[in-house]
mmCIF file of C-alpha atoms in Angstrom:
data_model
loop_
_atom_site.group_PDB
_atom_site.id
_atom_site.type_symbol
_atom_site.label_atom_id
_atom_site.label_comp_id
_atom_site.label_asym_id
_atom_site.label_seq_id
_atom_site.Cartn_x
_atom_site.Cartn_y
_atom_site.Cartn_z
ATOM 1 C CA UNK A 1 186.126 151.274 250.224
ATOM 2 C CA UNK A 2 184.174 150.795 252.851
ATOM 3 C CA UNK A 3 183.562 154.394 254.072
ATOM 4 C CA UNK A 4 182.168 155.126 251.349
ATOM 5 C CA UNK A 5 179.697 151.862 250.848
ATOM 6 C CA UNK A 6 178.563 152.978 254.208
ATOM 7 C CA UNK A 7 177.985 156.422 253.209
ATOM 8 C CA UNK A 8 175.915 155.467 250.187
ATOM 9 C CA UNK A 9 173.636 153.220 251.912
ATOM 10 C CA UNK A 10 173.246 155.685 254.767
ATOM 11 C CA UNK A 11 172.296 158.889 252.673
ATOM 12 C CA UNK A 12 171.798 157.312 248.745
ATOM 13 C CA UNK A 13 168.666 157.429 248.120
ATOM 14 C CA UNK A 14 167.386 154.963 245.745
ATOM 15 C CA UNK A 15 164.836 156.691 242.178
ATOM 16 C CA UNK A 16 164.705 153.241 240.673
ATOM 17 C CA UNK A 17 166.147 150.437 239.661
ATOM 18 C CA UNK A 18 168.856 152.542 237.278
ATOM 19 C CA UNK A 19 169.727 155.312 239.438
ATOM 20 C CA UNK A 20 170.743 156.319 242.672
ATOM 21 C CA UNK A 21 170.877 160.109 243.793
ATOM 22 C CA UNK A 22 174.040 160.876 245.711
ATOM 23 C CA UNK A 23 173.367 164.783 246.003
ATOM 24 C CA UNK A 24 174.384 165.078 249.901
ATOM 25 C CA UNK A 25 177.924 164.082 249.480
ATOM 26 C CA UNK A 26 179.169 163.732 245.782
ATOM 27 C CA UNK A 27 177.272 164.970 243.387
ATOM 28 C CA UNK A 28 175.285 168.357 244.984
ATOM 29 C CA UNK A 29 176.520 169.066 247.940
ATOM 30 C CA UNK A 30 179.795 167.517 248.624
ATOM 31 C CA UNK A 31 181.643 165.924 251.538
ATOM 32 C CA UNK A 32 185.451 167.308 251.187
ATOM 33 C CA UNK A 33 186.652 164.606 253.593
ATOM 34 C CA UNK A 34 185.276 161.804 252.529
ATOM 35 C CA UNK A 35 186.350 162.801 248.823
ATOM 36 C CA UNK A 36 190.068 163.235 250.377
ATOM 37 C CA UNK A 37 189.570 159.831 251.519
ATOM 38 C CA UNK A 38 188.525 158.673 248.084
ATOM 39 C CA UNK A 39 191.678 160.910 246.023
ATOM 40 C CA UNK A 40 194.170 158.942 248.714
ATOM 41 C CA UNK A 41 192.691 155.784 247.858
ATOM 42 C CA UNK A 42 192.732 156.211 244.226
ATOM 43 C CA UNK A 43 196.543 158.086 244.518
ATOM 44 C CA UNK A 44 197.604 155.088 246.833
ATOM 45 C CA UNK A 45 196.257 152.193 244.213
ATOM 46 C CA UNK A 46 197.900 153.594 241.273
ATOM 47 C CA UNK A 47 201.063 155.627 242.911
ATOM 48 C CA UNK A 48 203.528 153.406 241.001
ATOM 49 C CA UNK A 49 202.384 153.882 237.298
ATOM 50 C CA UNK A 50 204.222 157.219 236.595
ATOM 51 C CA UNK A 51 200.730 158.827 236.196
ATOM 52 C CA UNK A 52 201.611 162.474 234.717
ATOM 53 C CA UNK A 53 197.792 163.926 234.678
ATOM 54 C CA UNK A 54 194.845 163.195 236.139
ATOM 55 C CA UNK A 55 191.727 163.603 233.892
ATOM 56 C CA UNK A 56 188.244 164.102 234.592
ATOM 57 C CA UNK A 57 184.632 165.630 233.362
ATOM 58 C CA UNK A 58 183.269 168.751 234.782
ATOM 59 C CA UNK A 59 181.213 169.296 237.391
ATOM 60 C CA UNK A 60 180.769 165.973 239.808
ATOM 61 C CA UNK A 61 184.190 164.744 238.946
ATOM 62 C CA UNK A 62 185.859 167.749 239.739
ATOM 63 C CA UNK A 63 186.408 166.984 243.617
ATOM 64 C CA UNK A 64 187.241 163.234 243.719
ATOM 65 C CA UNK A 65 190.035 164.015 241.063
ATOM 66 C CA UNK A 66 191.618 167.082 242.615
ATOM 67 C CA UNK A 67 192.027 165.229 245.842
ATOM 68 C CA UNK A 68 193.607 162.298 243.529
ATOM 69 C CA UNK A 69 195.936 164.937 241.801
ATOM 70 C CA UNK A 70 196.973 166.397 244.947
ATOM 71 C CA UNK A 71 197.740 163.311 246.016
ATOM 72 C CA UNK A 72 199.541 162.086 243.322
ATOM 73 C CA UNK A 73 201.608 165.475 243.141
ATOM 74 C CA UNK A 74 200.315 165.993 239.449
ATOM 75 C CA UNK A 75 197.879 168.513 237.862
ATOM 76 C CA UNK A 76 193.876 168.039 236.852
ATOM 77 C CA UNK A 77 192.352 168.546 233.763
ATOM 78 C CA UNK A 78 188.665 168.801 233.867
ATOM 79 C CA UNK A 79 186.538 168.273 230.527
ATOM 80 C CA UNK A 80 184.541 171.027 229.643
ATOM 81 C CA UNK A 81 180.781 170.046 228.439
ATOM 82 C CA UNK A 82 180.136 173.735 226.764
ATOM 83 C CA UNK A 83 182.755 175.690 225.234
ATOM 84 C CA UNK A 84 183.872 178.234 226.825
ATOM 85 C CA UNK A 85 184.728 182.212 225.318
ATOM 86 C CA UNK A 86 188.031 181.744 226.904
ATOM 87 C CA UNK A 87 188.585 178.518 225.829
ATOM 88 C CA UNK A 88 188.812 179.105 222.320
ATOM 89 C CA UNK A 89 192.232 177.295 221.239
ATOM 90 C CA UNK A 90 192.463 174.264 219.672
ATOM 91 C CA UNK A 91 190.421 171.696 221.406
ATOM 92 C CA UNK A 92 190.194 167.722 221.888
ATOM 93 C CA UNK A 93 186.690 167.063 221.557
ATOM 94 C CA UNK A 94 184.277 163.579 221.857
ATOM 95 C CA UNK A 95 181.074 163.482 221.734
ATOM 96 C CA UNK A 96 179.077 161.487 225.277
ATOM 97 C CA UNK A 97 175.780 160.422 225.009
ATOM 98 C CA UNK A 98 174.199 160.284 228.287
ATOM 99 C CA UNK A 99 171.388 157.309 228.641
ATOM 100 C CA UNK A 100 170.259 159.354 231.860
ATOM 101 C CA UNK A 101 169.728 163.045 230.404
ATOM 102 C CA UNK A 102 168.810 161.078 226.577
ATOM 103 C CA UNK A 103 171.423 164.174 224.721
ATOM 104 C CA UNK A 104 175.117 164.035 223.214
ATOM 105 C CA UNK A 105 177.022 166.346 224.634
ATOM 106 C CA UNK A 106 180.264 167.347 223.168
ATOM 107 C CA UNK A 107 183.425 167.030 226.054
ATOM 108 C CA UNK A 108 186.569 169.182 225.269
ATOM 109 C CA UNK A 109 190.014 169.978 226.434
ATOM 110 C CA UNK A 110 192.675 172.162 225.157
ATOM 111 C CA UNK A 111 194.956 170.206 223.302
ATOM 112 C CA UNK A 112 197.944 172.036 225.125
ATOM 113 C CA UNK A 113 197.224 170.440 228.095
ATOM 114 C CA UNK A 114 197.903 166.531 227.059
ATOM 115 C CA UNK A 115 200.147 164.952 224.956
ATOM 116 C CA UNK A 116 202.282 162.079 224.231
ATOM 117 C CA UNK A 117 203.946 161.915 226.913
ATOM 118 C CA UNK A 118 201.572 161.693 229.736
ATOM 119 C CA UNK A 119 200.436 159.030 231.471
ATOM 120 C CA UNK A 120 196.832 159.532 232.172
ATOM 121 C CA UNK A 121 194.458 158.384 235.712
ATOM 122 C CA UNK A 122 190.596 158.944 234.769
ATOM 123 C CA UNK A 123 189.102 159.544 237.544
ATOM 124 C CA UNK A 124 184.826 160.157 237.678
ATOM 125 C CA UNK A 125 181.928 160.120 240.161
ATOM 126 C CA UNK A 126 180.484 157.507 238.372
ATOM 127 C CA UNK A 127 180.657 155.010 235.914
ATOM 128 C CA UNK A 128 177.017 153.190 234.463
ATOM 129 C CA UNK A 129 176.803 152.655 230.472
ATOM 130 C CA UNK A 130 180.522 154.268 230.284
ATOM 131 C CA UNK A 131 179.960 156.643 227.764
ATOM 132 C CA UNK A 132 181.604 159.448 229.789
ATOM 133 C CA UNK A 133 184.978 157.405 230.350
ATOM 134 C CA UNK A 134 184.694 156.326 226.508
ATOM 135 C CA UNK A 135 184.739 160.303 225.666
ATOM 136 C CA UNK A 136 187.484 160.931 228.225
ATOM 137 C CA UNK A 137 189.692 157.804 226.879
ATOM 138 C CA UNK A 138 189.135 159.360 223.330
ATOM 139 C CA UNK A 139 190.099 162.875 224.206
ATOM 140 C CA UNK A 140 193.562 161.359 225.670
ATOM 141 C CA UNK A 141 193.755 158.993 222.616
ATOM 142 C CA UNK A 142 193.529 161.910 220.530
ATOM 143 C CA UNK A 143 196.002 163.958 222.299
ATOM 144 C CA UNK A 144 198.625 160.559 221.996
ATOM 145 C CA UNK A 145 198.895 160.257 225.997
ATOM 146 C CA UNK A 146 198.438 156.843 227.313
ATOM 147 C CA UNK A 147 195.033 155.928 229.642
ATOM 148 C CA UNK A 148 197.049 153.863 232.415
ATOM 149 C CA UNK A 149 193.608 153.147 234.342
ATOM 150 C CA UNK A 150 190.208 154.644 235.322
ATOM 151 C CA UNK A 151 189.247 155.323 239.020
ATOM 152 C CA UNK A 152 185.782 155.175 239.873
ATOM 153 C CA UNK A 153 183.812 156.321 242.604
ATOM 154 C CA UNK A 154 180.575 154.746 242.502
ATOM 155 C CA UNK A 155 180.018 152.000 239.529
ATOM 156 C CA UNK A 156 176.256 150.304 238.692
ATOM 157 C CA UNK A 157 178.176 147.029 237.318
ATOM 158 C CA UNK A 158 174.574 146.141 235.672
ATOM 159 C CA UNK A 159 174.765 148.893 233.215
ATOM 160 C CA UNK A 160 177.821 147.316 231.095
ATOM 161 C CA UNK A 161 180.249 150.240 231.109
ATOM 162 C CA UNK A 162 182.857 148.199 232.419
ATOM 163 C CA UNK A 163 182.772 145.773 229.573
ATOM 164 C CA UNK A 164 182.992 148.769 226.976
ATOM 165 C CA UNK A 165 186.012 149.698 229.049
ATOM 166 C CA UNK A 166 187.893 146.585 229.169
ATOM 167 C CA UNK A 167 187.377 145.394 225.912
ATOM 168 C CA UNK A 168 189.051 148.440 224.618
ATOM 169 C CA UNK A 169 192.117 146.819 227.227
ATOM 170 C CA UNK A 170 191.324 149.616 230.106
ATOM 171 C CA UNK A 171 191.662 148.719 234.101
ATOM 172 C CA UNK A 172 188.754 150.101 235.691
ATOM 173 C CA UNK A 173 188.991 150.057 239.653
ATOM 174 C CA UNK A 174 185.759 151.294 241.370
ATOM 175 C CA UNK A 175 185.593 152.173 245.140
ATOM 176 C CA UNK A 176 182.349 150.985 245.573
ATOM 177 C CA UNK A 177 180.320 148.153 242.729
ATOM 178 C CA UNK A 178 176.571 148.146 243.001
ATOM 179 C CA UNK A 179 175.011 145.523 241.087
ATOM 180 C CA UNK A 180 171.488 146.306 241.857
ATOM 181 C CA UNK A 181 169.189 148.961 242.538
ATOM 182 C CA UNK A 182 166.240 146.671 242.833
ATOM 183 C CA UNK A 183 163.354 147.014 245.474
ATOM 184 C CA UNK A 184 164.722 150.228 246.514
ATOM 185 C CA UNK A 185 167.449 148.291 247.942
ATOM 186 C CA UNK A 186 171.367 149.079 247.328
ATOM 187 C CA UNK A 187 173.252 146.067 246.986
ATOM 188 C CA UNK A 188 176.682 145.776 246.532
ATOM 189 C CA UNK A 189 178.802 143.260 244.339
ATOM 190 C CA UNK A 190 180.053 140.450 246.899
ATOM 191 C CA UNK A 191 183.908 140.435 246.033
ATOM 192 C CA UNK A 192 186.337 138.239 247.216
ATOM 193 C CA UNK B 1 198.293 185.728 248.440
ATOM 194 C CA UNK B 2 201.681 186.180 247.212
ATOM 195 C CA UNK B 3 201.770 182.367 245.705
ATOM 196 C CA UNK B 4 198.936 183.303 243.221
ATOM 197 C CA UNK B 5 199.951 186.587 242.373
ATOM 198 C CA UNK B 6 203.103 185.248 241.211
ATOM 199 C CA UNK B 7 201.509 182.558 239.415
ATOM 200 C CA UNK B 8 199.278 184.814 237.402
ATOM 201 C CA UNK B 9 201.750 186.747 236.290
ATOM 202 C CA UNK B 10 203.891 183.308 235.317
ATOM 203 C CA UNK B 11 201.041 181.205 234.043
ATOM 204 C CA UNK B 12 197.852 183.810 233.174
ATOM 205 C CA UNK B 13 197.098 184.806 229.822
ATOM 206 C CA UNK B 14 195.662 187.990 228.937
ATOM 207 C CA UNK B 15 193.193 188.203 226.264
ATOM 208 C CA UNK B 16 191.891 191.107 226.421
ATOM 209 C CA UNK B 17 191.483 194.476 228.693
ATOM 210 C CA UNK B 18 188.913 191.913 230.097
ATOM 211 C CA UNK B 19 189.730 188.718 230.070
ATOM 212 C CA UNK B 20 192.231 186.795 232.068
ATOM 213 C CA UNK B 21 192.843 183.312 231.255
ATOM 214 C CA UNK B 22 193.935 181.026 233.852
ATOM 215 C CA UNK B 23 193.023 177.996 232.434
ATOM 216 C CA UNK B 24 196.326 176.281 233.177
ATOM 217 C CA UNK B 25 195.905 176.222 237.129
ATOM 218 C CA UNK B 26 192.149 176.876 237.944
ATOM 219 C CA UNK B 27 189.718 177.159 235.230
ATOM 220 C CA UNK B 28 190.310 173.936 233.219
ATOM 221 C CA UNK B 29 193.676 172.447 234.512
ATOM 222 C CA UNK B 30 193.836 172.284 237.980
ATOM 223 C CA UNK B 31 196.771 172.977 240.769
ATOM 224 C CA UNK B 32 195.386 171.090 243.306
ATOM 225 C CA UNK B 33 198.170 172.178 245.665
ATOM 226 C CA UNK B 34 197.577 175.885 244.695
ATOM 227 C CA UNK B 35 193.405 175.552 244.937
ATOM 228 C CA UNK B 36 194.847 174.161 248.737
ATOM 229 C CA UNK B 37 196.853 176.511 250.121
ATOM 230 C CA UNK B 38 193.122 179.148 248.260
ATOM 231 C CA UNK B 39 190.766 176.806 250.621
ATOM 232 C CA UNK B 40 193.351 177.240 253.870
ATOM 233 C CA UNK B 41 193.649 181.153 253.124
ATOM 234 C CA UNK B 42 190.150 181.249 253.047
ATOM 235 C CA UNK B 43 189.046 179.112 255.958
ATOM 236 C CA UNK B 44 192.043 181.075 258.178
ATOM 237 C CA UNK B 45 190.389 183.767 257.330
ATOM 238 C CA UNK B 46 186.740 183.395 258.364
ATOM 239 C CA UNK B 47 187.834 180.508 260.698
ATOM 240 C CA UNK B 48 185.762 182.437 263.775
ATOM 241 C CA UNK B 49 182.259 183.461 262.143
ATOM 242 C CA UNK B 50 180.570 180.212 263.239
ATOM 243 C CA UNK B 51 180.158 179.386 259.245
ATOM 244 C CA UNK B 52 178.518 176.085 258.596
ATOM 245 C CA UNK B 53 178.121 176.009 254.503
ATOM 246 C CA UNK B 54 180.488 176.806 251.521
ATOM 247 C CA UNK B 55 178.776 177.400 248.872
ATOM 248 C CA UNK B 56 179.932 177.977 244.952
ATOM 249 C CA UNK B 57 178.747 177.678 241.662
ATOM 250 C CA UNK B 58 179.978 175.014 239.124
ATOM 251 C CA UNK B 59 182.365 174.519 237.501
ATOM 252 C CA UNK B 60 185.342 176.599 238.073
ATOM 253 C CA UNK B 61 184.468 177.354 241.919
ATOM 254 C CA UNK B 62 184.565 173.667 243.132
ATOM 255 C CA UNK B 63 188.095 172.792 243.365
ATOM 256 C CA UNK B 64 188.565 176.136 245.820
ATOM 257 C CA UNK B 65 185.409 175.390 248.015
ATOM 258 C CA UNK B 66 186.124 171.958 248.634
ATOM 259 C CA UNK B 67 189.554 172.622 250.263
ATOM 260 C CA UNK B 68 187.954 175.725 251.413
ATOM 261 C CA UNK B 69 185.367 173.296 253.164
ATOM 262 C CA UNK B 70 187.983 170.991 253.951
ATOM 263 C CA UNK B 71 189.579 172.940 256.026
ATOM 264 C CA UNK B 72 186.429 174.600 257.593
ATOM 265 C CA UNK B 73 185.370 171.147 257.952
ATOM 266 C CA UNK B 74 181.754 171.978 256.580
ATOM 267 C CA UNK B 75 179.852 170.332 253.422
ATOM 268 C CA UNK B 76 180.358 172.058 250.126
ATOM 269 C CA UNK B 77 177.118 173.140 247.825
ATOM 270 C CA UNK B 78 178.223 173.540 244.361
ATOM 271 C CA UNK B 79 174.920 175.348 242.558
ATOM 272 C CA UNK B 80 173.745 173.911 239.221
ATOM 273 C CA UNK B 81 173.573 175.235 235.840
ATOM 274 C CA UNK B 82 171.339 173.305 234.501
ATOM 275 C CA UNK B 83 168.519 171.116 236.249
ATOM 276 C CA UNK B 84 169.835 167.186 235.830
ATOM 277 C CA UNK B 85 167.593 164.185 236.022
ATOM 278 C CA UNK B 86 168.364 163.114 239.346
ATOM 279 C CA UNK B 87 167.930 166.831 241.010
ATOM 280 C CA UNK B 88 164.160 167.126 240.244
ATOM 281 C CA UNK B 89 162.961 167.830 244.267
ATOM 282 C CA UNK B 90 162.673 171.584 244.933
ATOM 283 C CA UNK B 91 164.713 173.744 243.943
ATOM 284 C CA UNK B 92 165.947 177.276 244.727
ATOM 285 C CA UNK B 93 166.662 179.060 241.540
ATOM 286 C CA UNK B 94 168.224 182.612 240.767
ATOM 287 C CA UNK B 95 168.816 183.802 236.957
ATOM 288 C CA UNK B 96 172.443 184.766 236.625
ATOM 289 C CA UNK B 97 173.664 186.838 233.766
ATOM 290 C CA UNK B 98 177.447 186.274 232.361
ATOM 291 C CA UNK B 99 179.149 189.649 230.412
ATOM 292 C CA UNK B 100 181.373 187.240 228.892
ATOM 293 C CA UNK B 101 179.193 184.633 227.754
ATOM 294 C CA UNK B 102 176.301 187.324 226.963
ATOM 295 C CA UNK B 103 173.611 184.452 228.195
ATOM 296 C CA UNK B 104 171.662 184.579 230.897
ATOM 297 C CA UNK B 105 171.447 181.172 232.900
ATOM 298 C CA UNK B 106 169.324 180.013 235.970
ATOM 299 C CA UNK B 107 171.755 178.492 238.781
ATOM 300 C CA UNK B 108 170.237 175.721 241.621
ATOM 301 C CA UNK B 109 170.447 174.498 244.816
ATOM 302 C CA UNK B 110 168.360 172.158 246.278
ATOM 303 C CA UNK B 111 166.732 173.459 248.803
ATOM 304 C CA UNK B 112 166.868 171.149 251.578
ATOM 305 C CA UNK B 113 170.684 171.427 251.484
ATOM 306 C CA UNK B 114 170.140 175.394 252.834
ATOM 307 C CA UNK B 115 168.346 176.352 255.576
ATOM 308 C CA UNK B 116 167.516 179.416 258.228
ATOM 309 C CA UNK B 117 170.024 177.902 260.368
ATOM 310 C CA UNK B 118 172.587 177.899 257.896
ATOM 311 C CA UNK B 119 175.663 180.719 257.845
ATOM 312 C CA UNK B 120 177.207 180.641 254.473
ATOM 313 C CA UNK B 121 180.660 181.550 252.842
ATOM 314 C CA UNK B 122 180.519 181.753 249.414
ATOM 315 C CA UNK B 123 183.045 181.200 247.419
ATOM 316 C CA UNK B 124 184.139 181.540 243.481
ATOM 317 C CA UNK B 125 187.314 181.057 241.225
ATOM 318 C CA UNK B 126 186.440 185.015 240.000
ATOM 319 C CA UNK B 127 184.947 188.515 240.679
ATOM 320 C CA UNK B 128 183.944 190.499 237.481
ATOM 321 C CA UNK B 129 181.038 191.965 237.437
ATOM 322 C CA UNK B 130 179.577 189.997 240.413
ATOM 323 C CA UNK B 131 176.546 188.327 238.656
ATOM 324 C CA UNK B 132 177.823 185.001 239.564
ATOM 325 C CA UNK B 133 178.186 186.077 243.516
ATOM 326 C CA UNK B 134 174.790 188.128 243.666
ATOM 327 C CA UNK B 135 173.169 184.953 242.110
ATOM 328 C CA UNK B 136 174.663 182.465 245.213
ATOM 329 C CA UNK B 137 173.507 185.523 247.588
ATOM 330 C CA UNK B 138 169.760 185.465 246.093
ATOM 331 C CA UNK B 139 169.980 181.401 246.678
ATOM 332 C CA UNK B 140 171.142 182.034 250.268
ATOM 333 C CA UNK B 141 168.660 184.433 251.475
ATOM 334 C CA UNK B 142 165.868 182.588 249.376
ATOM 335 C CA UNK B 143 166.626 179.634 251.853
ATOM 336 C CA UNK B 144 166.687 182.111 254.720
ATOM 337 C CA UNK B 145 170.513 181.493 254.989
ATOM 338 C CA UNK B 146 172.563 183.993 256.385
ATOM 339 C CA UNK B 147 175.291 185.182 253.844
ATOM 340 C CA UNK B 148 178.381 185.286 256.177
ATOM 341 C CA UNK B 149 181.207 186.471 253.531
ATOM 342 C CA UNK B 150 182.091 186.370 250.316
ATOM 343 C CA UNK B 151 185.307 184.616 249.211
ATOM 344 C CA UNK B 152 187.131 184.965 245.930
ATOM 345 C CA UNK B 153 190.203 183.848 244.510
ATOM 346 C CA UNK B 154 190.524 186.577 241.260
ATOM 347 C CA UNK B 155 188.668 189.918 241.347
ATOM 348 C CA UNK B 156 188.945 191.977 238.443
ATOM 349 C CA UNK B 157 188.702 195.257 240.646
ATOM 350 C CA UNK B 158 187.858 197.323 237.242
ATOM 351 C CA UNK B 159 184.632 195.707 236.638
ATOM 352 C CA UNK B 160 182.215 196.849 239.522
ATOM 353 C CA UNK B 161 181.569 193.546 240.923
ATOM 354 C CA UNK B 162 182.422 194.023 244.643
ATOM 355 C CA UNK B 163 180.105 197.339 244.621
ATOM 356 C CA UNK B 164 177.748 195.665 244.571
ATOM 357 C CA UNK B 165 178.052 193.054 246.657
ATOM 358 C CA UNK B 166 179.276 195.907 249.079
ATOM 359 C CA UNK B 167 176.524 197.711 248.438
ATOM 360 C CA UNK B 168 174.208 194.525 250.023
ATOM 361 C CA UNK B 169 176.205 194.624 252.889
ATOM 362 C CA UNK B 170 178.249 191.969 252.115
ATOM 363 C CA UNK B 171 181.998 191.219 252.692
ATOM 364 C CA UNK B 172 184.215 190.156 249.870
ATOM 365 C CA UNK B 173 187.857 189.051 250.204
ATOM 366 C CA UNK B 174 189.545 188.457 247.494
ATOM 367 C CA UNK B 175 192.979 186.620 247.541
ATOM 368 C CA UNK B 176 194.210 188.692 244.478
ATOM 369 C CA UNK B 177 193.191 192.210 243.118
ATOM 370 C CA UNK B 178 193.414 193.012 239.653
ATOM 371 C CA UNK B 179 193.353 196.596 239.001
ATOM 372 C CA UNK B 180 193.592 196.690 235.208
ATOM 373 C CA UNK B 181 195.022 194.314 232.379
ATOM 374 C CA UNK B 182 195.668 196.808 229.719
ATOM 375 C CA UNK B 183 198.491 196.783 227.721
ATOM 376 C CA UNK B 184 198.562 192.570 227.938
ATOM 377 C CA UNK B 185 199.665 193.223 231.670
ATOM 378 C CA UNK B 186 198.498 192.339 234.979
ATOM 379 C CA UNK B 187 198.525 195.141 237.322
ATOM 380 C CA UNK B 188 197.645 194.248 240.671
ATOM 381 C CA UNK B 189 195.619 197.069 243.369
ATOM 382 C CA UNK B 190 198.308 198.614 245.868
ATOM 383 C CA UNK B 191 196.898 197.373 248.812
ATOM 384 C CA UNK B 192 198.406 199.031 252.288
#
C-alpha cells in the first residue's frame, strides 16, 4: 500500500535496528484517514471469504480494525490486555509475550462473542516476532471459529512472525513489509 | 441520539445501580457503524469551533474519536495507560483515578503531539464520575491547549461527573443521558 509506505518513511522514525516508532499516525496519535484507507484495503482483499468478525488487540489495533469491520459490514472484537470489573464472564484467554516490553501479558475476550461459526479477519498494527497474532489465533481456536487470514499494517519480515504464522497454515497479508531497520534506514521488502 | 438510546436499552446490560455494560457494541465488541454515525454527531456538532485535535483515552474511547476525527478531519490522540517502550520522549502525565476499578493510574500524551496552538475536543465512550475527562483536561492545559468541548457518548447523569467538568468551565455533550439504572432499568434524563 503505497500510501502508507510513504507515510512511514516520511514520519517513522527509526530507534534501532528492531523498532520503528509510528506514534504520529498509528500508534499515538492517529491518522483516521489514512487508517480508513488501510480498513478498505484490508475489507477489499478479503471481501469474498464470508468473514463474520473481525478480531483485534486493544489499544493500537483498535482503529485499523474498526475501519476494516465497517467496511466489511461486520462487528469488532478487541482483546482486552487487563481484565476488566465489567468484564467478568467467562473469558477466552492466551497468554502474549512481548520481546519489546520483555512481560506476558494475558489477552482475553468474552467467550459470548465468538464461536463456531464465525469466520474470523485478524487485523493488528503490527506484526514482528508474532506473538500477539499467535494469542489472537488461540483465543479464536478456543472459541471453535475459524482464522480465515491476518491483516497487517506494518510487518518487520526479519523478526520471523510470519513463519510462526504460516506454519500453523495462516495467510498473513501485510500492507507494508520492512525487512530492515538498519543504518537508521527503512527499507522495504522488494516484491514482485 | 435516538440510534443509541435504543440500542442500550436492546443490547446494554445492567449490573448494578452503577454499572452499565455495553460491551457488545462499544466497550469490547465494536459497532463500527454505530461508533460512525457517534463521530458524525459529534463533529456536526462542534463542526464551527475551529477545533484542530480529538483527543481520548485508551481503550474504549478510540473507536468514537477516530470517526469523530474523521469527520472533523483532524488527527486523533489516544492518551496512554501505561508508558510503552517506544513512547519514552517527554511526556505529559496526569494521575487518573477509576471508582470502578478502585486504582489510580497515570494517563500520557506525548507532548509534542499538543501544543498552545492546539483547540481540543475531547472525547470518551463514558461519563461517570469524570476522572477520566478531568485527567485529558489536565493533559490539555499542561500543553497549553485550549480545551474546546467535551464529547461523550454515555453519561451516567447520577454520578457527578459533568459538575465538575462544568464547574471548570467546560462544555460536555453527551449523546445519551442516563438518569438512574435502578431496578435493572435504564432510565434516560427528560431532556426538553
Amino acid at each position: 500500500m503505497e500510501e502508507l509506505k510513504q507515510r512511514i518513511v516520511a514520519d517513522g522514525t527509526v530507534l534501532d535496528e528492531n523498532v520503528l516508532k509510528v506514534d504520529s499516525f498509528l500508534t499515538h496519535q492517529v491518522d483516521a484517514k489514512l487508517m480508513q484507507s488501510i480498513g478498505q484495503h484490508l475489507a477489499d482483499r478479503f471481501a469474498d471469504r464470508g468473514i463474520t468478525k473481525v478480531v483485534t488487540v486493544e489499544s493500537s489495533g483498535i482503529a485499523p480494525a474498526v475501519f476494516t469491520g465497517l467496511a466489511l459490514d461486520i462487528p469488532v472484537i478487541f482483546a482486552r490486555k487487563q481484565k476488566s470489573l465489567t468484564l467478568n464472564e467467562e473469558l477466552l484467554t492466551a497468554n502474549v509475550y512481548s520481546f519489546t516490553k520483555k512481560v506476558a501479558n494475558d489477552i482475553s475476550i468474552s467467550r459470548k462473542f465468538l464461536g463456531a461459526e464465525d469466520r474470523v479477519l485478524i487485523v493488528d498494527d503490527f506484526l514482528a516476532n508474532g506473538q500477539a497474532s499467535l494469542g489472537l489465533v488461540e483465543l479464536c481456536r478456543q472459541a471453535g471459529a475459524e482464522v480465515s487470514a491476518i491483516g497487517i499494517v506494518i510487518e518487520k519480515t526479519f523478526q520471523g512472525g510470519r513463519k510462526l504464522l504460516e506454519d500453523e497454515g495462516l495467510e498473513v497479508v501485510s500492507l507494508a513489509r520492512i525487512s530492515s531497520l538498519e543504518n537508521n534506514q527503512v527499507n522495504f521488502l522488494n516484491e514482485a
